[in-house]
mmCIF file of C-alpha atoms in Angstrom:
data_model
loop_
_atom_site.group_PDB
_atom_site.id
_atom_site.type_symbol
_atom_site.label_atom_id
_atom_site.label_comp_id
_atom_site.label_asym_id
_atom_site.label_seq_id
_atom_site.Cartn_x
_atom_site.Cartn_y
_atom_site.Cartn_z
ATOM 1 C CA MET A 87 8.180 32.934 -8.202
ATOM 2 C CA ILE A 88 4.468 31.923 -9.277
ATOM 3 C CA VAL A 89 3.929 30.463 -12.872
ATOM 4 C CA THR A 90 0.916 30.277 -14.934
ATOM 5 C CA ARG A 91 0.175 27.243 -16.688
ATOM 6 C CA PRO A 92 -0.234 27.132 -20.147
ATOM 7 C CA ALA A 93 -4.031 26.691 -21.057
ATOM 8 C CA LYS A 94 -3.244 23.302 -22.983
ATOM 9 C CA PRO A 95 -0.429 20.544 -21.803
ATOM 10 C CA GLN A 96 1.732 19.651 -24.423
ATOM 11 C CA ARG A 97 4.520 17.010 -24.678
ATOM 12 C CA PRO A 98 7.995 17.734 -25.904
ATOM 13 C CA SER A 99 8.480 17.502 -29.610
ATOM 14 C CA TYR A 100 10.728 14.414 -29.481
ATOM 15 C CA LEU A 101 7.470 12.668 -28.702
ATOM 16 C CA THR A 102 5.261 14.190 -31.029
ATOM 17 C CA GLN A 103 7.294 14.148 -34.091
ATOM 18 C CA ALA A 104 9.990 11.669 -35.861
ATOM 19 C CA THR A 105 12.903 11.663 -34.290
ATOM 20 C CA PRO A 106 16.230 10.132 -35.813
ATOM 21 C CA TYR A 107 17.859 6.639 -34.856
ATOM 22 C CA ASN A 108 21.553 6.766 -33.593
ATOM 23 C CA THR A 109 22.799 5.279 -36.769
ATOM 24 C CA SER A 110 26.587 5.030 -35.521
ATOM 25 C CA VAL A 111 26.545 1.136 -34.477
ATOM 26 C CA VAL A 112 29.218 -0.598 -32.342
ATOM 27 C CA ALA A 113 29.534 -3.557 -33.782
ATOM 28 C CA ASN A 114 29.429 -6.827 -31.306
ATOM 29 C CA ALA A 115 28.242 -4.563 -28.708
ATOM 30 C CA ALA A 116 25.689 -6.177 -26.393
ATOM 31 C CA PHE A 117 24.063 -2.845 -25.921
ATOM 32 C CA GLN A 118 24.071 0.096 -28.442
ATOM 33 C CA PRO A 119 25.346 3.454 -26.658
ATOM 34 C CA PRO A 120 22.367 6.234 -26.295
ATOM 35 C CA GLU A 121 21.001 8.414 -29.126
ATOM 36 C CA ALA A 122 23.169 11.250 -29.528
ATOM 37 C CA LEU A 123 20.276 13.886 -28.954
ATOM 38 C CA PRO A 124 19.451 16.570 -26.694
ATOM 39 C CA HIS A 125 17.016 14.885 -24.789
ATOM 40 C CA ARG A 126 19.357 11.963 -24.043
ATOM 41 C CA TYR A 127 21.976 14.186 -22.087
ATOM 42 C CA SER A 128 20.382 13.593 -18.596
ATOM 43 C CA ASP A 129 20.378 10.053 -19.174
ATOM 44 C CA MET A 130 24.340 9.616 -19.586
ATOM 45 C CA VAL A 131 25.179 12.180 -16.474
ATOM 46 C CA ASP A 132 24.791 11.869 -12.651
ATOM 47 C CA THR A 133 21.966 13.963 -12.376
ATOM 48 C CA PHE A 134 22.178 13.629 -8.570
ATOM 49 C CA ALA A 135 25.341 15.844 -8.728
ATOM 50 C CA SER A 136 23.842 18.948 -7.299
ATOM 51 C CA TYR A 137 21.444 16.940 -4.889
ATOM 52 C CA LYS A 138 22.076 17.784 -1.071
ATOM 53 C CA TYR A 139 23.568 14.827 0.491
ATOM 54 C CA ARG A 140 24.885 13.331 -2.661
ATOM 55 C CA ASN A 141 28.026 12.340 -1.284
ATOM 56 C CA THR A 142 27.092 11.117 2.055
ATOM 57 C CA CYS A 143 24.347 8.876 0.911
ATOM 58 C CA ASN A 144 26.710 7.768 -2.029
ATOM 59 C CA ILE A 145 24.079 7.457 -4.951
ATOM 60 C CA SER A 146 24.709 8.376 -8.759
ATOM 61 C CA SER A 147 21.824 7.961 -10.971
ATOM 62 C CA LEU A 148 24.314 6.316 -13.158
ATOM 63 C CA ASP A 149 24.470 3.500 -10.258
ATOM 64 C CA LEU A 150 20.747 3.223 -10.823
ATOM 65 C CA HIS A 151 20.333 3.171 -14.572
ATOM 66 C CA SER A 152 22.514 2.276 -17.772
ATOM 67 C CA PRO A 153 21.218 3.961 -20.726
ATOM 68 C CA PHE A 154 21.394 2.353 -24.148
ATOM 69 C CA ALA A 155 19.877 2.569 -27.518
ATOM 70 C CA PRO A 156 17.170 2.703 -28.950
ATOM 71 C CA LEU A 157 14.644 4.412 -26.633
ATOM 72 C CA CYS A 158 11.217 2.946 -26.797
ATOM 73 C CA PRO A 159 8.656 4.612 -29.108
ATOM 74 C CA ASP A 160 5.498 4.344 -27.284
ATOM 75 C CA ARG A 161 3.838 3.192 -24.247
ATOM 76 C CA GLU A 162 3.279 -0.061 -24.502
ATOM 77 C CA SER A 163 6.653 -1.163 -25.282
ATOM 78 C CA MET A 164 7.887 0.958 -22.754
ATOM 79 C CA LEU A 165 6.109 -0.702 -19.837
ATOM 80 C CA THR A 166 6.765 -4.008 -21.421
ATOM 81 C CA ALA A 167 10.623 -3.399 -21.494
ATOM 82 C CA MET A 168 10.488 -2.020 -17.796
ATOM 83 C CA ALA A 169 8.763 -4.801 -16.705
ATOM 84 C CA SER A 170 11.012 -7.252 -18.446
ATOM 85 C CA GLY A 171 14.340 -5.665 -17.549
ATOM 86 C CA GLY A 172 16.755 -6.597 -15.145
ATOM 87 C CA ARG A 173 20.402 -5.910 -13.695
ATOM 88 C CA ILE A 174 23.894 -7.832 -14.733
ATOM 89 C CA GLY A 175 24.593 -8.435 -11.220
ATOM 90 C CA HIS A 176 23.179 -7.760 -7.705
ATOM 91 C CA ASP A 177 22.453 -4.067 -7.285
ATOM 92 C CA ALA A 178 23.745 -3.560 -10.653
ATOM 93 C CA PRO A 179 22.328 -0.462 -12.534
ATOM 94 C CA TYR A 180 18.763 -1.415 -13.971
ATOM 95 C CA MET A 181 18.299 -1.729 -17.523
ATOM 96 C CA PRO A 182 14.905 -2.286 -19.726
ATOM 97 C CA ARG A 183 14.957 -5.015 -21.890
ATOM 98 C CA GLY A 184 14.742 -4.230 -25.338
ATOM 99 C CA CYS A 185 14.553 -0.975 -25.652
ATOM 100 C CA ASP A 186 15.142 1.843 -23.158
ATOM 101 C CA MET A 187 13.681 4.045 -20.709
ATOM 102 C CA ARG A 188 14.632 7.794 -20.084
ATOM 103 C CA TRP A 189 16.503 8.836 -16.724
ATOM 104 C CA PHE A 190 15.186 12.488 -16.435
ATOM 105 C CA SER A 191 16.288 15.520 -14.840
ATOM 106 C CA THR A 192 14.477 17.354 -11.968
ATOM 107 C CA GLU A 193 13.676 19.938 -14.427
ATOM 108 C CA GLU A 194 12.017 17.260 -17.187
ATOM 109 C CA ILE A 195 10.241 15.732 -14.194
ATOM 110 C CA CYS A 196 8.619 19.159 -12.837
ATOM 111 C CA GLU A 197 7.808 19.595 -16.507
ATOM 112 C CA ILE A 198 6.120 16.307 -16.782
ATOM 113 C CA LEU A 199 3.827 16.673 -13.448
ATOM 114 C CA ASN A 200 3.043 20.090 -14.792
ATOM 115 C CA ARG A 201 1.181 18.646 -17.801
ATOM 116 C CA PHE A 202 -1.446 16.727 -15.204
ATOM 117 C CA GLU A 203 -3.722 18.864 -13.040
ATOM 118 C CA LYS A 204 -3.395 16.183 -10.407
ATOM 119 C CA VAL A 205 -1.308 12.893 -10.249
ATOM 120 C CA ILE A 206 -3.171 10.265 -7.581
ATOM 121 C CA ILE A 207 -1.676 7.529 -6.235
ATOM 122 C CA LEU A 208 -3.676 4.887 -4.494
ATOM 123 C CA GLY A 209 -2.189 1.634 -2.575
ATOM 124 C CA ASP A 210 -0.114 0.800 0.201
ATOM 125 C CA SER A 211 3.347 1.533 2.075
ATOM 126 C CA MET A 212 5.371 0.635 -1.549
ATOM 127 C CA MET A 213 3.155 3.246 -3.191
ATOM 128 C CA ARG A 214 3.907 5.599 -0.568
ATOM 129 C CA HIS A 215 7.341 5.295 -1.291
ATOM 130 C CA VAL A 216 7.120 6.027 -4.800
ATOM 131 C CA VAL A 217 5.500 9.232 -3.660
ATOM 132 C CA GLY A 218 8.461 9.600 -1.108
ATOM 133 C CA SER A 219 10.717 9.037 -4.234
ATOM 134 C CA ILE A 220 9.230 11.600 -6.583
ATOM 135 C CA ASN A 221 9.471 14.170 -3.586
ATOM 136 C CA VAL A 222 13.582 13.194 -3.563
ATOM 137 C CA LEU A 223 13.618 14.253 -6.932
ATOM 138 C CA ILE A 224 11.740 17.096 -6.878
ATOM 139 C CA ARG A 225 13.246 18.531 -3.836
ATOM 140 C CA LYS A 226 17.000 17.397 -5.221
ATOM 141 C CA ASP A 227 17.535 15.695 -1.646
ATOM 142 C CA LEU A 228 18.690 12.471 -1.255
ATOM 143 C CA GLY A 229 19.073 12.715 2.936
ATOM 144 C CA TYR A 230 15.729 14.019 3.537
ATOM 145 C CA GLY A 231 13.685 14.344 0.202
ATOM 146 C CA ALA A 232 10.771 11.660 1.123
ATOM 147 C CA VAL A 233 10.082 12.755 4.459
ATOM 148 C CA THR A 234 8.669 15.743 6.329
ATOM 149 C CA ASP A 235 12.152 17.123 7.727
ATOM 150 C CA TRP A 236 11.172 20.619 8.223
ATOM 151 C CA ASN A 237 9.487 19.266 11.709
ATOM 152 C CA PHE A 238 12.327 16.875 12.716
ATOM 153 C CA SER A 239 13.466 16.570 15.960
ATOM 154 C CA PRO A 240 17.311 15.816 16.280
ATOM 155 C CA GLU A 241 16.516 11.957 16.897
ATOM 156 C CA GLU A 242 14.414 12.225 13.563
ATOM 157 C CA ARG A 243 16.864 13.456 11.563
ATOM 158 C CA GLN A 244 19.361 10.676 12.457
ATOM 159 C CA ASP A 245 17.109 7.947 12.066
ATOM 160 C CA CYS A 246 15.201 9.015 8.812
ATOM 161 C CA PHE A 247 18.140 9.627 6.965
ATOM 162 C CA CYS A 248 18.972 8.552 3.636
ATOM 163 C CA ASN A 249 18.482 5.092 2.967
ATOM 164 C CA TYR A 250 16.410 5.488 6.387
ATOM 165 C CA GLN A 251 13.902 7.368 5.298
ATOM 166 C CA PHE A 252 11.901 4.366 3.978
ATOM 167 C CA ASN A 253 12.013 2.733 7.347
ATOM 168 C CA VAL A 254 8.599 1.456 7.689
ATOM 169 C CA LYS A 255 8.898 1.019 11.233
ATOM 170 C CA ALA A 256 10.461 4.013 12.269
ATOM 171 C CA CYS A 257 9.602 6.536 9.339
ATOM 172 C CA SER A 258 6.720 6.105 7.776
ATOM 173 C CA VAL A 259 4.357 8.522 9.915
ATOM 174 C CA GLN A 260 7.229 11.222 8.855
ATOM 175 C CA GLY A 261 6.941 10.181 4.966
ATOM 176 C CA ILE A 262 5.456 13.035 2.452
ATOM 177 C CA PHE A 263 1.673 12.075 1.581
ATOM 178 C CA LYS A 264 1.498 14.960 -0.784
ATOM 179 C CA THR A 265 3.422 17.640 -2.614
ATOM 180 C CA SER A 266 1.103 20.525 -1.386
ATOM 181 C CA ASP A 267 2.253 19.781 2.161
ATOM 182 C CA VAL A 268 5.726 20.547 1.094
ATOM 183 C CA ALA A 269 4.952 23.704 -0.959
ATOM 184 C CA LYS A 270 3.243 24.899 2.364
ATOM 185 C CA ASN A 271 6.104 23.955 4.862
ATOM 186 C CA ASP A 272 9.226 24.153 2.696
ATOM 187 C CA PRO A 273 8.435 25.814 -0.190
ATOM 188 C CA GLU A 274 12.166 26.600 -0.893
ATOM 189 C CA SER A 275 12.936 22.914 -0.998
ATOM 190 C CA LEU A 276 10.930 22.643 -4.369
ATOM 191 C CA ALA A 277 12.602 22.744 -7.221
ATOM 192 C CA CYS A 278 9.455 23.135 -9.410
ATOM 193 C CA PRO A 279 7.689 26.487 -9.726
ATOM 194 C CA ALA A 280 4.889 27.065 -7.275
ATOM 195 C CA ASN A 281 1.656 26.058 -7.917
ATOM 196 C CA THR A 282 2.802 23.740 -10.797
ATOM 197 C CA ILE A 283 2.384 20.527 -9.502
ATOM 198 C CA ASP A 284 -0.051 18.042 -7.493
ATOM 199 C CA VAL A 285 0.915 14.607 -6.553
ATOM 200 C CA ILE A 286 -1.063 12.860 -3.422
ATOM 201 C CA ILE A 287 -1.243 9.250 -2.467
ATOM 202 C CA GLU A 288 -4.407 8.129 -0.737
ATOM 203 C CA GLN A 289 -3.530 4.851 1.235
ATOM 204 C CA MET A 290 -5.715 2.108 0.648
ATOM 205 C CA ILE A 291 -4.078 -1.096 1.859
ATOM 206 C CA ARG A 292 -7.104 -3.791 2.082
ATOM 207 C CA PHE A 293 -10.454 -4.564 0.560
ATOM 208 C CA PRO A 294 -13.081 -3.953 1.584
ATOM 209 C CA ILE A 295 -12.022 -0.192 1.475
ATOM 210 C CA PRO A 296 -13.540 1.601 4.614
ATOM 211 C CA ASN A 297 -15.713 4.170 3.829
ATOM 212 C CA GLU A 298 -13.487 6.921 5.272
ATOM 213 C CA GLU A 299 -11.007 6.299 2.996
ATOM 214 C CA LEU A 300 -13.443 6.184 -0.201
ATOM 215 C CA ASP A 301 -14.570 9.298 1.103
ATOM 216 C CA ARG A 302 -11.346 10.953 1.211
ATOM 217 C CA PHE A 303 -10.666 9.714 -2.162
ATOM 218 C CA ARG A 304 -14.115 11.160 -3.378
ATOM 219 C CA ALA A 305 -13.121 14.595 -2.299
ATOM 220 C CA LEU A 306 -9.904 14.498 -4.488
ATOM 221 C CA LEU A 307 -12.165 14.244 -7.694
ATOM 222 C CA PRO A 308 -13.824 17.425 -9.132
ATOM 223 C CA ALA A 309 -17.174 16.591 -10.636
ATOM 224 C CA LYS A 310 -16.522 18.882 -13.663
ATOM 225 C CA LYS A 311 -14.167 17.987 -16.083
ATOM 226 C CA PRO A 312 -10.694 19.999 -15.722
ATOM 227 C CA THR A 313 -8.488 21.963 -17.833
ATOM 228 C CA ARG A 314 -5.767 19.098 -17.569
ATOM 229 C CA PRO A 315 -5.935 15.749 -17.009
ATOM 230 C CA TYR A 316 -5.821 13.688 -13.822
ATOM 231 C CA ALA A 317 -3.615 10.393 -13.413
ATOM 232 C CA PHE A 318 -4.174 7.377 -11.482
ATOM 233 C CA ILE A 319 -1.316 4.685 -10.233
ATOM 234 C CA PHE A 320 -2.792 1.827 -8.259
ATOM 235 C CA GLY A 321 -0.930 -0.740 -6.212
ATOM 236 C CA HIS A 322 -2.630 -3.314 -3.838
ATOM 237 C CA GLY A 323 -1.940 -6.807 -3.080
ATOM 238 C CA LEU A 324 0.456 -7.712 0.191
ATOM 239 C CA TRP A 325 -2.257 -6.845 2.462
ATOM 240 C CA ASN A 326 -4.969 -8.718 1.434
ATOM 241 C CA ASP A 327 -2.273 -12.035 0.898
ATOM 242 C CA LEU A 328 -1.975 -11.526 -3.083
ATOM 243 C CA ASP A 329 -5.815 -12.771 -3.248
ATOM 244 C CA LEU A 330 -6.324 -12.052 -7.013
ATOM 245 C CA GLN A 331 -9.813 -11.320 -6.577
ATOM 246 C CA ALA A 332 -9.808 -9.325 -3.633
ATOM 247 C CA THR A 333 -7.541 -7.145 -5.540
ATOM 248 C CA LEU A 334 -9.495 -6.899 -8.381
ATOM 249 C CA ASP A 335 -12.538 -5.839 -6.129
ATOM 250 C CA TRP A 336 -10.167 -3.055 -4.607
ATOM 251 C CA LEU A 337 -9.611 -2.018 -8.149
ATOM 252 C CA ASP A 338 -13.213 -1.873 -9.166
ATOM 253 C CA THR A 339 -14.636 -0.230 -6.157
ATOM 254 C CA ILE A 340 -12.054 2.576 -6.888
ATOM 255 C CA LEU A 341 -12.806 2.875 -10.377
ATOM 256 C CA ASP A 342 -16.787 2.985 -9.664
ATOM 257 C CA THR A 343 -16.165 5.478 -7.188
ATOM 258 C CA SER A 344 -14.211 7.659 -9.741
ATOM 259 C CA ILE A 345 -17.061 7.451 -12.205
ATOM 260 C CA GLN A 346 -19.637 8.059 -9.895
ATOM 261 C CA LYS A 347 -17.815 11.140 -8.473
ATOM 262 C CA ALA A 348 -16.447 12.555 -11.628
ATOM 263 C CA PRO A 349 -18.541 11.254 -14.627
ATOM 264 C CA TRP A 350 -16.508 13.109 -17.067
ATOM 265 C CA LEU A 351 -13.921 10.310 -16.786
ATOM 266 C CA SER A 352 -15.977 8.159 -18.904
ATOM 267 C CA SER A 353 -16.773 8.525 -22.400
ATOM 268 C CA VAL A 354 -19.841 6.222 -22.462
ATOM 269 C CA SER A 355 -21.803 8.574 -19.492
ATOM 270 C CA SER A 356 -24.446 10.508 -21.903
ATOM 271 C CA THR A 357 -27.078 12.816 -20.438
ATOM 272 C CA PRO A 358 -25.163 15.308 -17.699
ATOM 273 C CA PRO A 359 -25.909 13.831 -14.282
ATOM 274 C CA ALA A 360 -27.229 17.205 -13.437
ATOM 275 C CA GLN A 361 -30.229 16.682 -15.489
ATOM 276 C CA ARG A 362 -31.138 13.218 -13.955
ATOM 277 C CA SER A 363 -32.649 12.452 -10.733
ATOM 278 C CA ARG A 364 -29.876 11.727 -7.797
ATOM 279 C CA ALA A 365 -31.130 8.065 -8.046
ATOM 280 C CA LYS A 366 -31.095 7.657 -11.810
ATOM 281 C CA ALA A 367 -27.582 9.573 -11.944
ATOM 282 C CA ARG A 368 -25.970 7.245 -9.446
ATOM 283 C CA ALA A 369 -27.618 3.799 -11.412
ATOM 284 C CA ALA A 370 -26.152 5.346 -14.933
ATOM 285 C CA ALA A 371 -22.658 6.348 -13.321
ATOM 286 C CA LEU A 372 -22.220 2.688 -12.085
ATOM 287 C CA ALA A 373 -23.461 1.227 -15.509
ATOM 288 C CA ALA A 374 -21.105 3.473 -17.043
ATOM 289 C CA ALA A 375 -18.374 2.336 -14.751
ATOM 290 C CA LYS A 376 -18.962 -1.248 -15.557
ATOM 291 C CA ARG A 377 -18.873 -0.686 -19.227
ATOM 292 C CA GLU A 378 -16.070 1.390 -19.066
ATOM 293 C CA ARG A 379 -14.017 -1.019 -17.687
ATOM 294 C CA LYS A 380 -14.696 -3.389 -20.360
ATOM 295 C CA HIS A 381 -14.428 -0.953 -23.427
ATOM 296 C CA PRO A 382 -12.183 2.093 -21.808
ATOM 297 C CA ALA A 383 -12.369 4.829 -24.892
ATOM 298 C CA SER A 384 -11.919 7.815 -22.561
ATOM 299 C CA PHE A 385 -8.761 9.948 -21.621
ATOM 300 C CA TRP A 386 -8.282 8.151 -18.274
ATOM 301 C CA PRO A 387 -4.838 7.403 -17.859
ATOM 302 C CA ARG A 388 -4.257 4.485 -15.147
ATOM 303 C CA LEU A 389 -1.520 2.231 -13.952
ATOM 304 C CA PHE A 390 -1.281 -0.553 -12.003
ATOM 305 C CA LEU A 391 1.948 -1.329 -10.564
ATOM 306 C CA THR A 392 2.500 -4.826 -8.556
ATOM 307 C CA PRO A 393 4.723 -5.601 -5.891
ATOM 308 C CA ASN A 394 8.160 -5.833 -6.014
ATOM 309 C CA ALA A 395 10.146 -8.971 -5.330
ATOM 310 C CA ALA A 396 10.870 -10.310 -1.810
ATOM 311 C CA GLY A 397 14.420 -10.447 -0.064
ATOM 312 C CA LYS A 398 15.801 -12.799 2.319
ATOM 313 C CA GLU A 399 14.732 -10.912 5.126
ATOM 314 C CA LYS A 400 11.173 -11.851 4.330
ATOM 315 C CA PRO A 401 9.429 -13.451 7.538
ATOM 316 C CA ASP A 402 9.275 -17.178 7.343
ATOM 317 C CA GLU A 403 5.497 -16.946 7.817
ATOM 318 C CA TRP A 404 5.047 -15.203 4.793
ATOM 319 C CA VAL A 405 7.362 -16.821 2.316
ATOM 320 C CA VAL A 406 4.952 -19.664 1.098
ATOM 321 C CA SER A 407 1.719 -17.111 0.547
ATOM 322 C CA GLN A 408 3.518 -13.861 -0.204
ATOM 323 C CA GLY A 409 7.048 -15.079 -1.366
ATOM 324 C CA ASN A 410 8.740 -14.952 -4.999
ATOM 325 C CA LYS A 411 6.769 -17.559 -6.442
ATOM 326 C CA ALA A 412 3.570 -16.111 -5.057
ATOM 327 C CA LEU A 413 4.891 -12.832 -6.249
ATOM 328 C CA MET A 414 5.508 -13.852 -10.036
ATOM 329 C CA ILE A 415 2.303 -15.399 -10.009
ATOM 330 C CA PHE A 416 0.038 -12.331 -8.908
ATOM 331 C CA GLU A 417 2.246 -9.911 -11.258
ATOM 332 C CA GLU A 418 1.082 -12.191 -14.496
ATOM 333 C CA ALA A 419 -2.438 -12.395 -13.557
ATOM 334 C CA VAL A 420 -2.994 -9.141 -12.227
ATOM 335 C CA GLY A 421 -1.580 -7.660 -15.755
ATOM 336 C CA VAL A 422 -3.859 -9.865 -17.543
ATOM 337 C CA GLU A 423 -6.952 -9.034 -15.523
ATOM 338 C CA VAL A 424 -6.595 -5.081 -15.187
ATOM 339 C CA ARG A 425 -5.780 -4.629 -18.816
ATOM 340 C CA ARG A 426 -9.002 -6.115 -19.536
ATOM 341 C CA LYS A 427 -10.588 -2.932 -17.327
ATOM 342 C CA GLY A 428 -8.564 -0.575 -19.955
ATOM 343 C CA VAL A 429 -5.735 0.046 -16.962
ATOM 344 C CA GLU A 430 -2.296 -0.475 -17.868
ATOM 345 C CA HIS A 431 0.263 -2.487 -15.831
ATOM 346 C CA LEU A 432 3.833 -2.279 -14.916
ATOM 347 C CA GLY A 433 5.255 -5.517 -12.982
ATOM 348 C CA THR A 434 8.505 -4.457 -10.931
ATOM 349 C CA TRP A 435 9.522 -7.877 -9.750
ATOM 350 C CA ASN A 436 12.354 -8.283 -12.394
ATOM 351 C CA MET A 437 13.537 -4.990 -11.426
ATOM 352 C CA SER A 438 13.909 -5.660 -7.827
ATOM 353 C CA ILE A 439 14.991 -9.488 -7.416
ATOM 354 C CA GLN A 440 18.275 -8.286 -7.799
ATOM 355 C CA SER A 441 17.995 -5.138 -5.569
ATOM 356 C CA ASN A 442 18.577 -4.898 -2.098
ATOM 357 C CA LYS A 443 15.335 -4.813 0.095
ATOM 358 C CA PHE A 444 15.276 -2.935 3.394
ATOM 359 C CA ASP A 445 13.557 -4.947 5.359
ATOM 360 C CA GLY A 446 12.737 -8.138 2.979
ATOM 361 C CA VAL A 447 9.677 -6.473 1.816
ATOM 362 C CA HIS A 448 10.621 -3.052 0.633
ATOM 363 C CA VAL A 449 13.130 -1.959 -1.877
ATOM 364 C CA ASP A 450 15.621 0.717 -0.549
ATOM 365 C CA LEU A 451 16.210 4.206 -1.348
ATOM 366 C CA ARG A 452 17.819 3.320 -4.767
ATOM 367 C CA GLY A 453 15.223 0.789 -5.884
ATOM 368 C CA ASN A 454 12.241 3.305 -5.056
ATOM 369 C CA LEU A 455 14.008 5.861 -7.014
ATOM 370 C CA VAL A 456 14.176 3.546 -10.000
ATOM 371 C CA LYS A 457 10.228 2.860 -9.448
ATOM 372 C CA ALA A 458 9.665 6.370 -9.459
ATOM 373 C CA MET A 459 11.609 6.846 -12.522
ATOM 374 C CA MET A 460 9.582 4.120 -14.355
ATOM 375 C CA VAL A 461 6.132 5.910 -13.220
ATOM 376 C CA MET A 462 7.708 9.039 -14.616
ATOM 377 C CA ASN A 463 8.353 7.447 -17.900
ATOM 378 C CA TRP A 464 4.568 6.650 -18.074
ATOM 379 C CA LEU A 465 3.323 9.646 -17.234
ATOM 380 C CA ASN A 466 5.830 11.470 -19.957
ATOM 381 C CA MET A 467 4.438 9.082 -22.676
ATOM 382 C CA ILE A 468 0.777 10.101 -21.975
ATOM 383 C CA GLU A 469 -0.799 11.985 -24.922
ATOM 384 C CA VAL A 470 -2.108 15.066 -22.884
ATOM 385 C CA GLU A 471 -2.485 16.876 -25.988
ATOM 386 C CA LYS A 472 -5.331 14.683 -26.667
ATOM 387 C CA PHE A 473 -7.294 15.383 -23.522
#
């Protein structure tokens, strides 16, 4: 069934109207129970109960997140809470600090993604795993949701199953890079209605960014303002050895390229580019991009994810330059700098330090599902009705 998108995206009423707080306080409890409200139901049940390979992969959503009250009231507090949270024990359920995030049902995730014309994720293998985890959630498949299982050989079905979907050596080529590939090759596996979501990753792993990668990125951006907003999620660092300046230059290149191709992203561009000469339009777009970085006033949702914590399997030659001390310093510095450019920041070090690492660098299926849900919480709180 093809579903027609409403003309204007809207958030649910619990985000746009005052919601009563849970007044039933448990005395001397470290955490208060979640609010007894309809939108918190999925936080308190195993949303994976109907997923394929739920029992074989042995993962419950309640193993990944432990809900409590209150729910974070806005995007800023949500990002701070998610970046500052942790676990009470190794690989225990993750909890934000101070206020809680949502754990959405698949149907809610489809609705959130439907608010956007396109969600573009840019970065390295860690960001590719975020895209893979979103596909796990919208395909309701813990076994093969992150990979192109529709064309698998028997060996691939064995090698890229459950946790091993995120094996960067054996299964990276088989990873899903865009939801449109799923819609084309295995539409029955998608829980979201047809033609209602569009999530894609453009891999840009190092700076300087090759021209062909920038060309592919430009092709994703429309010159005219769409009816729904675009959201951008960035991730970078390890391929440039956590060089802060290289990461900021990488980000600036992408922001400048975005404004050049899609000037509607910037509120400071005045005369439409079609009314100027090509050279003047390019110069004006570049100037607008630089102003936009310092004075963000347009509707341009942007989030930067810094790398997760390292594990004990991290190769010795990278322990100093990319170990946990370096990662913590990098996360803090990137957060400060990208906010100056109008880009929001989500740190993942605290979330991942007590989680299992697949290879000392990447978190496993559980950790990546938490990352994906953190991204969904950010998307959920974007005020799309203002676009």
